[in-house]
Short mmCIF file of C-alpha atoms in Angstrom, two decimals:
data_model
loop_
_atom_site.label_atom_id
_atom_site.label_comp_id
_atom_site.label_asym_id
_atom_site.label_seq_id
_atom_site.Cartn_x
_atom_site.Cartn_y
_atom_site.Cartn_z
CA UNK A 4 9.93 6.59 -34.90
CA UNK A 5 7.00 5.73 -32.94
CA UNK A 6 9.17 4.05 -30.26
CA UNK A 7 11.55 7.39 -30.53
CA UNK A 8 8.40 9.29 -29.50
CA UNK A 9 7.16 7.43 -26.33
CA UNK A 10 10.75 7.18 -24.73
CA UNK A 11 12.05 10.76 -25.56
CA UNK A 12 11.96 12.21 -22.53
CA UNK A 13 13.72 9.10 -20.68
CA UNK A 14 16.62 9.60 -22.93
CA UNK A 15 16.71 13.37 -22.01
CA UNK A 16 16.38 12.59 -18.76
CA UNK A 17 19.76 10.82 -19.05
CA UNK A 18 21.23 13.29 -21.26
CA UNK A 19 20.22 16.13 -18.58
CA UNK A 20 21.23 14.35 -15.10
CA UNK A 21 24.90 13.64 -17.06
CA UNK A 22 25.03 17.10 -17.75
CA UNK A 23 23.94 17.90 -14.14
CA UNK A 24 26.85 15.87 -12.61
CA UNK A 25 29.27 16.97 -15.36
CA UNK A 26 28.71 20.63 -14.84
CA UNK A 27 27.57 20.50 -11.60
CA UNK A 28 30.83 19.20 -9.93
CA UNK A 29 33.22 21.20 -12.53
CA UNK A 30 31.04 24.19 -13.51
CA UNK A 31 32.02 27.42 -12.07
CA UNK A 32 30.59 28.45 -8.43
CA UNK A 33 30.11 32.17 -7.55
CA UNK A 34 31.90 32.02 -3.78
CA UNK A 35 29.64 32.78 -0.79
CA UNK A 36 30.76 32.83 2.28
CA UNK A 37 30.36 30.01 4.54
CA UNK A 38 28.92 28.02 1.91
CA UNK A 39 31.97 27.90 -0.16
CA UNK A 40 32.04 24.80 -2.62
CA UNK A 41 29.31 22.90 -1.20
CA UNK A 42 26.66 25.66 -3.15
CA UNK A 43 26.61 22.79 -5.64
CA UNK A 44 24.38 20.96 -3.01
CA UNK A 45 22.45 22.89 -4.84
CA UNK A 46 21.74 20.53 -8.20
CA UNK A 47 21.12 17.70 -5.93
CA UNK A 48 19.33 18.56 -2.78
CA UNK A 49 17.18 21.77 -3.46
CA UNK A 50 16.23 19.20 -6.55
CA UNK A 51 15.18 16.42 -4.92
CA UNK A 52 12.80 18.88 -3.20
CA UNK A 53 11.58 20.05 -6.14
CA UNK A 54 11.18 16.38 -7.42
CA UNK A 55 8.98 15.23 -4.60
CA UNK A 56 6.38 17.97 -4.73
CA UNK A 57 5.99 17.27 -8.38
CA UNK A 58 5.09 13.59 -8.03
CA UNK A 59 2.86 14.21 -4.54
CA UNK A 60 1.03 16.80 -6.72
CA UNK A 61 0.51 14.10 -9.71
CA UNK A 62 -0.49 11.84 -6.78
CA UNK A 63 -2.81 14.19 -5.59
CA UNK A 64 -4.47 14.90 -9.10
CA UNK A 65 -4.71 10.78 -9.24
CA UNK A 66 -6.75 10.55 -6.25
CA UNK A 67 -8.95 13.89 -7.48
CA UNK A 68 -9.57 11.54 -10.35
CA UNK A 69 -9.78 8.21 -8.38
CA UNK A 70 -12.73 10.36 -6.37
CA UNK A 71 -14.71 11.56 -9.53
CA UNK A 72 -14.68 8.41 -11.53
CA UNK A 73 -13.95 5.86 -9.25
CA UNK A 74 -11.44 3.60 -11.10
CA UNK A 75 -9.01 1.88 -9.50
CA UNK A 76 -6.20 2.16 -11.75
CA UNK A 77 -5.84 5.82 -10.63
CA UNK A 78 -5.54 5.05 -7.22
CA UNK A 79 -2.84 2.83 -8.15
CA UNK A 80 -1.34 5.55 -10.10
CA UNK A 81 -2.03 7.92 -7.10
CA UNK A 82 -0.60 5.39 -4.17
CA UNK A 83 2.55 5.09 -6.37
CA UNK A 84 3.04 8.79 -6.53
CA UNK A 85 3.46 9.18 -2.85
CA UNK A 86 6.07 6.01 -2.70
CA UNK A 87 8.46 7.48 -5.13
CA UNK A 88 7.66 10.90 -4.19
CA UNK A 89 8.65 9.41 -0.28
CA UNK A 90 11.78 7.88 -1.86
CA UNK A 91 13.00 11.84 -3.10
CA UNK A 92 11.91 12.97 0.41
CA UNK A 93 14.46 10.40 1.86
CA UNK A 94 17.31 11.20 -0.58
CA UNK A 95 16.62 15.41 -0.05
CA UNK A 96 16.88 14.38 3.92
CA UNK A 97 20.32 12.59 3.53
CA UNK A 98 22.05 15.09 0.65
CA UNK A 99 20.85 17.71 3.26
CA UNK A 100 22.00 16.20 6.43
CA UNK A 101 25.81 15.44 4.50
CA UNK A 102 25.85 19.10 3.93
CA UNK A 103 24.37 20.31 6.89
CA UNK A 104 27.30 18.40 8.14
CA UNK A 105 29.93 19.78 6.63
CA UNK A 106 28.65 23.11 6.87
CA UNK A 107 26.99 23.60 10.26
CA UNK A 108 28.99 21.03 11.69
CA UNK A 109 26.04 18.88 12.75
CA UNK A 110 23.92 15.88 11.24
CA UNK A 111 20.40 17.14 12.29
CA UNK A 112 19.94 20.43 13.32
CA UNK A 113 16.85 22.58 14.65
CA UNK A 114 15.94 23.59 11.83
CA UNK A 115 12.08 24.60 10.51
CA UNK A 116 12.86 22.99 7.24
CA UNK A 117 14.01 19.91 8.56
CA UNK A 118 11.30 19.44 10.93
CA UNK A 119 9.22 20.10 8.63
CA UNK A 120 10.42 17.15 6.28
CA UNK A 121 10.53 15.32 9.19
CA UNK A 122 6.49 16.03 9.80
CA UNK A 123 5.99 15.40 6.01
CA UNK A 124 7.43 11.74 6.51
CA UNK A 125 5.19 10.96 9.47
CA UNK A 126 1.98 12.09 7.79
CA UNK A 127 2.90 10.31 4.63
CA UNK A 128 3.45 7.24 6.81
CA UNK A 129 0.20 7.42 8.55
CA UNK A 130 -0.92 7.54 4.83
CA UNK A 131 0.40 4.13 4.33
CA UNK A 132 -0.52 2.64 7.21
CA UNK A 133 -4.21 4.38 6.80
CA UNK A 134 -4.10 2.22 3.00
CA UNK A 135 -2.91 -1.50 5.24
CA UNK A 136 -5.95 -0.81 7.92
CA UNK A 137 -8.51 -1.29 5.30
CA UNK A 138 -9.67 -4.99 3.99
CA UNK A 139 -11.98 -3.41 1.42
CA UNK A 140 -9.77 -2.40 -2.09
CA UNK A 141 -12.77 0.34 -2.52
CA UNK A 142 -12.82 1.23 0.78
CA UNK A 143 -9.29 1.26 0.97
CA UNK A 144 -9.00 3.89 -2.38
CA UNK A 145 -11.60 6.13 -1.49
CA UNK A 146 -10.51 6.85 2.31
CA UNK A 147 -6.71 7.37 1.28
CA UNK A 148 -7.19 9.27 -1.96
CA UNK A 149 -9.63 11.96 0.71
CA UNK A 150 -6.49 11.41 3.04
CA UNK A 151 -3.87 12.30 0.56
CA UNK A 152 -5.48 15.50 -0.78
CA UNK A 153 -6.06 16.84 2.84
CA UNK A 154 -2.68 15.66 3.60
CA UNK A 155 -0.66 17.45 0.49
CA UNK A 156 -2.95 20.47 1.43
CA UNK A 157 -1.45 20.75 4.90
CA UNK A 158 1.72 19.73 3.93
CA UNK A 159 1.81 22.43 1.39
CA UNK A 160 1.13 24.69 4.48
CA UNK A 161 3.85 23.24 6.30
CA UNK A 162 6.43 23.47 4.28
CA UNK A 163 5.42 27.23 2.33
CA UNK A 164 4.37 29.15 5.13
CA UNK A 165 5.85 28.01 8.50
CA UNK A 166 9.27 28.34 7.32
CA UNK A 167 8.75 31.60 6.10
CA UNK A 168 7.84 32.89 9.81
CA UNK A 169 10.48 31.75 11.75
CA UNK A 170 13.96 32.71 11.42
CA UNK A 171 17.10 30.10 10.66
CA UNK A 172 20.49 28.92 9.20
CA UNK A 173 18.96 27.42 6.26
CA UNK A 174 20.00 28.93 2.91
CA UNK A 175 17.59 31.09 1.25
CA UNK A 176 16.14 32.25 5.56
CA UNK A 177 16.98 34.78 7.87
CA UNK A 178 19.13 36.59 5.42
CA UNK A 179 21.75 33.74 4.55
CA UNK A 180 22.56 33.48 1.11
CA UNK A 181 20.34 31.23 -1.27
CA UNK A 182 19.67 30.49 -5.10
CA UNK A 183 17.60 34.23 -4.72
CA UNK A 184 18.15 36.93 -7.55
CA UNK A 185 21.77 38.37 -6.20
CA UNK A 186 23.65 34.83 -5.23
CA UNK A 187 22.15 32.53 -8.05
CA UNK A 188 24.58 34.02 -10.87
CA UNK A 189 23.79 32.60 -14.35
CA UNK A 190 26.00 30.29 -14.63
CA UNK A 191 24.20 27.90 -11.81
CA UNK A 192 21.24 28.73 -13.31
CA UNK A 193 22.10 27.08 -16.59
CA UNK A 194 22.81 23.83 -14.66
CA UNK A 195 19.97 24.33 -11.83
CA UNK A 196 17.22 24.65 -14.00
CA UNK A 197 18.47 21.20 -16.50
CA UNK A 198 19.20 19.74 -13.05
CA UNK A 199 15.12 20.13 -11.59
CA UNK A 200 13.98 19.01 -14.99
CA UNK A 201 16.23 15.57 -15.30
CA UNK A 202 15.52 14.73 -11.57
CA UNK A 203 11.70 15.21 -11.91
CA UNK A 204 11.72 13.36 -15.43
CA UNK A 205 13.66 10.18 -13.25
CA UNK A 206 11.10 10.69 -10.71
CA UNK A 207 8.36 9.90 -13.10
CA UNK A 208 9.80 7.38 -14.54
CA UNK A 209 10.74 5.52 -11.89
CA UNK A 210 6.92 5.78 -11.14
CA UNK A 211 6.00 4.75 -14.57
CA UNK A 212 8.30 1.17 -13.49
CA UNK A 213 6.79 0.79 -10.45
CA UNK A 214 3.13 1.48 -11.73
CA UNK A 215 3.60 -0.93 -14.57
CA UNK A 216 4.95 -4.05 -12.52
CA UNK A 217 2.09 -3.22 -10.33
CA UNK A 218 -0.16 -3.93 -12.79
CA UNK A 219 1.49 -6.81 -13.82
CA UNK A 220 1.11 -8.20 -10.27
CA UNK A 221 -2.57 -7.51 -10.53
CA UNK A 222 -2.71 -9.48 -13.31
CA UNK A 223 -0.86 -12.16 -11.94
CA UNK A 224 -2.96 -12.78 -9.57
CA UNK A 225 -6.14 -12.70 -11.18
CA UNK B 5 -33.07 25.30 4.16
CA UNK B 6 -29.31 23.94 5.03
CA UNK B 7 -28.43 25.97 7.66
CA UNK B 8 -31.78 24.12 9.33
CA UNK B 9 -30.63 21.11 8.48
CA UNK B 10 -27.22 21.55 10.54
CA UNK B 11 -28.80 23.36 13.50
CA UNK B 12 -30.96 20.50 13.81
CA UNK B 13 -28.06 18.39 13.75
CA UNK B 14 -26.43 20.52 16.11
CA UNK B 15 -29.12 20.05 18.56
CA UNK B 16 -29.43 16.12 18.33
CA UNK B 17 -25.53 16.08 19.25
CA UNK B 18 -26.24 18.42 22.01
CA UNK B 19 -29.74 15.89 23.23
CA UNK B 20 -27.33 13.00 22.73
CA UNK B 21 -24.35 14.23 25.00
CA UNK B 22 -27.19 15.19 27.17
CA UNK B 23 -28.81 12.16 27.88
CA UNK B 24 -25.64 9.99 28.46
CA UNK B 25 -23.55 12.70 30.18
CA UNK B 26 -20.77 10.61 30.80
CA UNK B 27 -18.75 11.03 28.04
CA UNK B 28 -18.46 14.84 28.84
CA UNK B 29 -17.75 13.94 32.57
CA UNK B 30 -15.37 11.71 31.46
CA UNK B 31 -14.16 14.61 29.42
CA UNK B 32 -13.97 16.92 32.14
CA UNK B 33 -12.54 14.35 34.50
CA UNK B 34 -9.36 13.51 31.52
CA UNK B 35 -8.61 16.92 31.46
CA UNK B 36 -8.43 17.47 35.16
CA UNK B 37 -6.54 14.65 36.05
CA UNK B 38 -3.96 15.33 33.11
CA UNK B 39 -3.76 18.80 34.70
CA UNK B 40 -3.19 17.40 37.98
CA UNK B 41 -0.19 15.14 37.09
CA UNK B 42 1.35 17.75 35.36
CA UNK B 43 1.22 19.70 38.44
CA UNK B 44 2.42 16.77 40.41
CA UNK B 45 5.30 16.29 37.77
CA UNK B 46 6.46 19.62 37.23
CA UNK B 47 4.91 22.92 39.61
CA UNK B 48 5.16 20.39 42.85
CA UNK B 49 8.65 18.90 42.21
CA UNK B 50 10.72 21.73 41.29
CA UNK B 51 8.18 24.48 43.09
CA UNK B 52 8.19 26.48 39.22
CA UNK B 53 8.03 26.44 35.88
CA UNK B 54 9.39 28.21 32.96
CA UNK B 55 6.79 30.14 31.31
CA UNK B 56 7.83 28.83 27.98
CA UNK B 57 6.93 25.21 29.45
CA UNK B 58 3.56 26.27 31.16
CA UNK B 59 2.65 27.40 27.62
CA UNK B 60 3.98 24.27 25.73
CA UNK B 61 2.74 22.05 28.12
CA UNK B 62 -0.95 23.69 28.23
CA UNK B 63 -1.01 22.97 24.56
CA UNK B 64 -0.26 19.18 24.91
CA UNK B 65 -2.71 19.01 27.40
CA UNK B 66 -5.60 20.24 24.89
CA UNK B 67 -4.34 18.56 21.86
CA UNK B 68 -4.76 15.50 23.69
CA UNK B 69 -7.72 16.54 25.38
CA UNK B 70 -9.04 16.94 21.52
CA UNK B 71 -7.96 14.02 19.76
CA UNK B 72 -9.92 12.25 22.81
CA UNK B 73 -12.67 14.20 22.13
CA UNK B 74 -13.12 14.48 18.81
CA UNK B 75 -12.05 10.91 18.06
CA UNK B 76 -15.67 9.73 19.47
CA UNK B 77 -17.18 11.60 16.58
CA UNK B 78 -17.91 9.45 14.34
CA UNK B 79 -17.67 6.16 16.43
CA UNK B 80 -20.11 6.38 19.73
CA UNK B 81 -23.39 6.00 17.02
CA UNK B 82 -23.53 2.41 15.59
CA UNK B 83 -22.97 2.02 11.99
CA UNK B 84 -26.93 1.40 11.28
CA UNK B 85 -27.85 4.85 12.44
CA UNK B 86 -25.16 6.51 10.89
CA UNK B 87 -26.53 5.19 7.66
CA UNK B 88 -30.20 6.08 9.12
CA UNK B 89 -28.44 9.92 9.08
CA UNK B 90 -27.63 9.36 5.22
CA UNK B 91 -30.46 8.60 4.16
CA UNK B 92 -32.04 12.18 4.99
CA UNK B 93 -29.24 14.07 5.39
CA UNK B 94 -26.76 15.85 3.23
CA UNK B 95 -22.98 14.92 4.51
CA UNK B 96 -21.85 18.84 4.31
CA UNK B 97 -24.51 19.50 6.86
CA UNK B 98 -22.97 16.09 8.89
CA UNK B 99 -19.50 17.29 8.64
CA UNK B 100 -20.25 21.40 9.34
CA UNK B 101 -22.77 20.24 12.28
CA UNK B 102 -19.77 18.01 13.66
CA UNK B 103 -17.48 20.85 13.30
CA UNK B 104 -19.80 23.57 14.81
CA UNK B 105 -20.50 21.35 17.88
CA UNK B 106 -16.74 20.06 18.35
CA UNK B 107 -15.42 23.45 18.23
CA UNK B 108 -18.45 24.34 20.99
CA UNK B 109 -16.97 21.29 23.38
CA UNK B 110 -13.31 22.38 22.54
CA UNK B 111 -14.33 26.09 23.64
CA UNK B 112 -15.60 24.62 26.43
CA UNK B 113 -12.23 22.45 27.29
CA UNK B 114 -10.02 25.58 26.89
CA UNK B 115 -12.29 27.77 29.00
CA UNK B 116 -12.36 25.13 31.70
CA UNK B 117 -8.88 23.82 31.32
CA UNK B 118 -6.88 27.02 31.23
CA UNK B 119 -9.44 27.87 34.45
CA UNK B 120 -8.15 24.99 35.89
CA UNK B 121 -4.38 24.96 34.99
CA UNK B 122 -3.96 28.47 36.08
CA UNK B 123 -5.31 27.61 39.61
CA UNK B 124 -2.67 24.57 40.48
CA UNK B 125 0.32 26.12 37.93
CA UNK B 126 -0.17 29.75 37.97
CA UNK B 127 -0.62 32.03 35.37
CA UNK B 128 2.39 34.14 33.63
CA UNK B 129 -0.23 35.16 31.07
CA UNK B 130 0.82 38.85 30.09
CA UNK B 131 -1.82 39.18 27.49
CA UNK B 132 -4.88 37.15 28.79
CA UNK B 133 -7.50 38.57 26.00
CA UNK B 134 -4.80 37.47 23.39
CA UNK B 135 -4.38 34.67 25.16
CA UNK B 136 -7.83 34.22 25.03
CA UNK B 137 -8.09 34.51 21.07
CA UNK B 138 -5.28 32.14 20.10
CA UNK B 139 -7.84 29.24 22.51
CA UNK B 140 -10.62 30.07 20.44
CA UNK B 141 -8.44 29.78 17.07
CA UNK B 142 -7.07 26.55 18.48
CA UNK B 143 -10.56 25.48 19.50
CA UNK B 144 -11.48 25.92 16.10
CA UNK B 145 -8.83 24.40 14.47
CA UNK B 146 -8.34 21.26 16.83
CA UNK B 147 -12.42 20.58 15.88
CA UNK B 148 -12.18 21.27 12.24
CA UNK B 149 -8.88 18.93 11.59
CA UNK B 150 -10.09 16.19 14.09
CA UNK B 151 -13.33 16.01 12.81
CA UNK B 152 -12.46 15.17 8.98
CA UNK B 153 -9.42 13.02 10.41
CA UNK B 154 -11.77 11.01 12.59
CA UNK B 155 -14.52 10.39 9.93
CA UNK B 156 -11.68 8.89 8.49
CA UNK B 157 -10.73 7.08 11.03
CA UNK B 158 -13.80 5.97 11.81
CA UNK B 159 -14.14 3.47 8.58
CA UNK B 160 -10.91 1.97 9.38
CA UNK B 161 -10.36 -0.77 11.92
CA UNK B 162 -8.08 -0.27 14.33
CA UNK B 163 -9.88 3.75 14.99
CA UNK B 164 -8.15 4.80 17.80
CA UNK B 165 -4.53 4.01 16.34
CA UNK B 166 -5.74 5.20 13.18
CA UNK B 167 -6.70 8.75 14.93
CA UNK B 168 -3.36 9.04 16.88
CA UNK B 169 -1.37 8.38 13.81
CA UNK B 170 -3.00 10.72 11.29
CA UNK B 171 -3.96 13.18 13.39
CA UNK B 172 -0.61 14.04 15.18
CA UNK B 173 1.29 14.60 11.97
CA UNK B 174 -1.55 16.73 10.58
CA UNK B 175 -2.05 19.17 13.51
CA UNK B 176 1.30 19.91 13.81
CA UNK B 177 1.09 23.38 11.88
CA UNK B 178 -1.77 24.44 13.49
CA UNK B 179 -0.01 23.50 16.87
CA UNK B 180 3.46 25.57 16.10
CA UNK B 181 0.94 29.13 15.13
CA UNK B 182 -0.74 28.55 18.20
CA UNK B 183 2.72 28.15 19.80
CA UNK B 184 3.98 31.17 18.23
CA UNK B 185 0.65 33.20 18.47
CA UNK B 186 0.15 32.31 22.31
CA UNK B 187 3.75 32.91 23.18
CA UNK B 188 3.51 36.58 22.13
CA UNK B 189 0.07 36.77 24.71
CA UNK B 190 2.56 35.27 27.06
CA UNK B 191 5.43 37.61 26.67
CA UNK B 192 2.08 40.36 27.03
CA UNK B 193 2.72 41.64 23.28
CA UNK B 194 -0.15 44.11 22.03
CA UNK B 195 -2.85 42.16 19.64
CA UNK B 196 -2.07 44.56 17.06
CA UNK B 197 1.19 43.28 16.85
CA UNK B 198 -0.30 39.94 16.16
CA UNK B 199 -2.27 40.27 13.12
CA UNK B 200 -0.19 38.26 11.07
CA UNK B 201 -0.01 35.18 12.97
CA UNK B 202 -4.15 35.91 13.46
CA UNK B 203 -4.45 36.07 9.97
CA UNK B 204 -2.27 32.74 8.81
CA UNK B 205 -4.17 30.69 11.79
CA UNK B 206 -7.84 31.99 10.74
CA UNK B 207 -6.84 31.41 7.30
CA UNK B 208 -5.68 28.16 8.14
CA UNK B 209 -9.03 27.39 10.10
CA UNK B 210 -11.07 28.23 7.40
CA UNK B 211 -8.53 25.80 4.14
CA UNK B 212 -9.27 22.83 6.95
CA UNK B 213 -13.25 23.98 6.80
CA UNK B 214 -13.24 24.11 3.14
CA UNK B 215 -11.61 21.19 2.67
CA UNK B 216 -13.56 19.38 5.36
CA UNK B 217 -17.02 20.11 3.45
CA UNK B 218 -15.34 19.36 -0.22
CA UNK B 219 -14.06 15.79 0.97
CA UNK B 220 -16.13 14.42 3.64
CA UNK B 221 -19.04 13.42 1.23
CA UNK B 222 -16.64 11.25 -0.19
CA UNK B 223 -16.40 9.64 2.86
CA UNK B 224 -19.39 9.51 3.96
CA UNK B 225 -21.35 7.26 1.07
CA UNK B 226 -20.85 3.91 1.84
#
């Protein structure tokens, strides 16, 4: 029972992202021009979007915490965070460049969204190369948890507000059809909203892994 | 009793530059000769330029003009008096005095620089007091980002990589408004069709001032 009760959500996690694929590839699509059949892009780009704000946000509260009570272990936590939330940034690139593809007929296209991912990457790199520049493990937490808050703060900017101003192909922009009130019919709904929860609960558990044989290095080496 | 405190600091920034006034000749000097082989490269080759350009290129000009400017921030005092400032100090008055007096020496790069630029490229400028605001938003935005970014920097070892890499990434949305806002003054659109793009960049200004004086004191205790 007590087992049952730490590890429920991994096995709904599973249960959910089966359902996701299930329904999501034979479920029924409302048809919108242009995008056709590849709306069900839908369950596993837009999600991986979705995904990777979640775990830069729990990064972000990590390195909050990492600056009020100065414990390491959160900036572990935190610096973990932004790796698997970089590894759903990746994925949402590629899922979006297949489609973008198929759809606009191009891999990369000038698109705010995309440059704006593409910005994301580069200041989450400089936040990784900010982390190998400094000797000091204190040092090294306190300047990149003050880095990653000011970072997710202007990334947040970046990727809420630019897009909004300019006008583009993307889904959901310049009048194209999106997952808004009149094209998202119920029945995507009842797999879109399963499909953000499953991916997000992988997300953090993939983090969980990755914090925990962290920690086992750590003690490894000590 | 603050506001003393950072007009005091003010002032010894202003004595400093003062006394060794080469780093704002050198400043003055970067910008010119930038300006220069831009002219060289562009106006004197192909006898024009596409307004579009002159703006995009102006930009580049001052966001590199910036990074070298503000980059010395935190770097051109030795460590010992920096802690010296600590001791009697508080580090919101550091980081607001550094702000206040980087977005002074920005002003003063725009003023001189668009001065400058408009003599060797010309001016298409249909709005010049529009024009005019979206420099002093800029100004204030360049110094506000740069200055956190380069207290950052500044603890790391490598500080002029360090500044190039975070800082590029991290202006970017304040670049794009400034795009947007100071193609409009180009195309000589009306301020008062403007507000918006006035109102996200002054809002945007004042999250990276905020932020600034939340985080920096994090930084700033050794």
């Amino acid at each position: 029972m007590e087992t049952l009760k730490r590890h429920y959500w991994k096995i709904l996690s599973i249960i959910l992202l089966i359902y996701t694929v299930y329904a999501g590839f034979n479920g029924q699509v409302p048809r919108q021009p242009i995008l056709n059949e590849t709306i069900r892009n839908l369950y596993f780009h837009v999600t991986m979007w979705f995904t990777m704000i979640f775990l830069l946000g729990t990064s972000v509260y990590h390195s909050i915490q990492y600056l009020r009570k100065s414990d390491l272990k959160s900036d572990l936590i935190s610096s973990t965070y932004v790796e698997v939330g970089m590894v759903f940034a990746v994925l949402g690139l590629i899922t979006g460049s297949v489609w973008a593809k198929f759809t606009w007929g191009d891999w990369w296209t000038n698109d705010p969204k995309l440059n704006s991912v593409a910005i994301g990457l580069l200041i989450y790199l400089a936040y990784s190369l900010v982390r190998s520049s400094m000797p000091d493990e204190m040092q090294k937490a306190r300047i990149s948890s003050v880095y990653n808050i000011f970072a997710f703060v202007i990334f947040m900017v970046l990727i809420w507000i630019l897009p909004r101003m300019t006008d583009s192909l993307h889904p959901g922009n310049g009048g194209n059809p999106a997952f808004s009130k009149m094209d998202l019919d119920n029945r995507m709904r009842m797999v879109f909203y399963p499909a953000i929860i499953g991916w997000t609960l992988l997300g953090f558990w993939i983090a969980q892994l990755r914090i925990r044989i962290k920690n086992l290095e750590q003690q490894n080496e000590l | 009793m603050a506001l003393t405190e950072i007009f005091v600091l003010i002032r010894k920034e202003m004595q400093l530059e003062w006394r060794n006034k080469y780093a704002i000749h050198g400043l003055v000097l970067y910008l010119a000769a930038t300006i220069f082989i831009c002219y060289l490269s562009f106006k004197a080759k192909q006898q024009s330029i596409h307004p579009i350009m002159w703006n995009t290129l102006f930009w580049i000009i001052l966001l590199f003009s910036a990074v070298n400017a503000v980059g010395k921030s935190f770097t051109q005092e030795s460590a010992n008096r920096n802690i010296f400032y600590y001791t009697f100090a508080k580090p919101e008055s550091v980081i607001f005095s550094k702000i206040i007096y980087n977005t002074l020496v920005m002003l003063g790069v725009s003023l001189i620089g668009i001065f400058f630029y408009s003599w060797v490229m010309g001016n298409p400028v249909g709005n010049m007091p529009l024009y005019l605001v979206s420099l002093v938003l800029g100004a204030i935005g360049f110094a506000s980002t740069l200055s956190l970014v380069a207290g950052i920097a500044a603890q790391g070892e490598n500080s002029a990589t360090l500044m190039a890499v975070m800082s590029f990434p991290l202006i970017i949305p304040l670049l794009l408004l400034l795009l947007k806002l100071s193609k409009s003054a180009l195309d000589g659109i009306s301020l008062s069709e403007n507000w918006d793009e006035i109102a996200i960049l002054g809002a945007l200004d004042i999250i990276v001032i905020v932020f600034s004086g939340i985080l920096f004191p994090y930084i700033w205790k050794h």
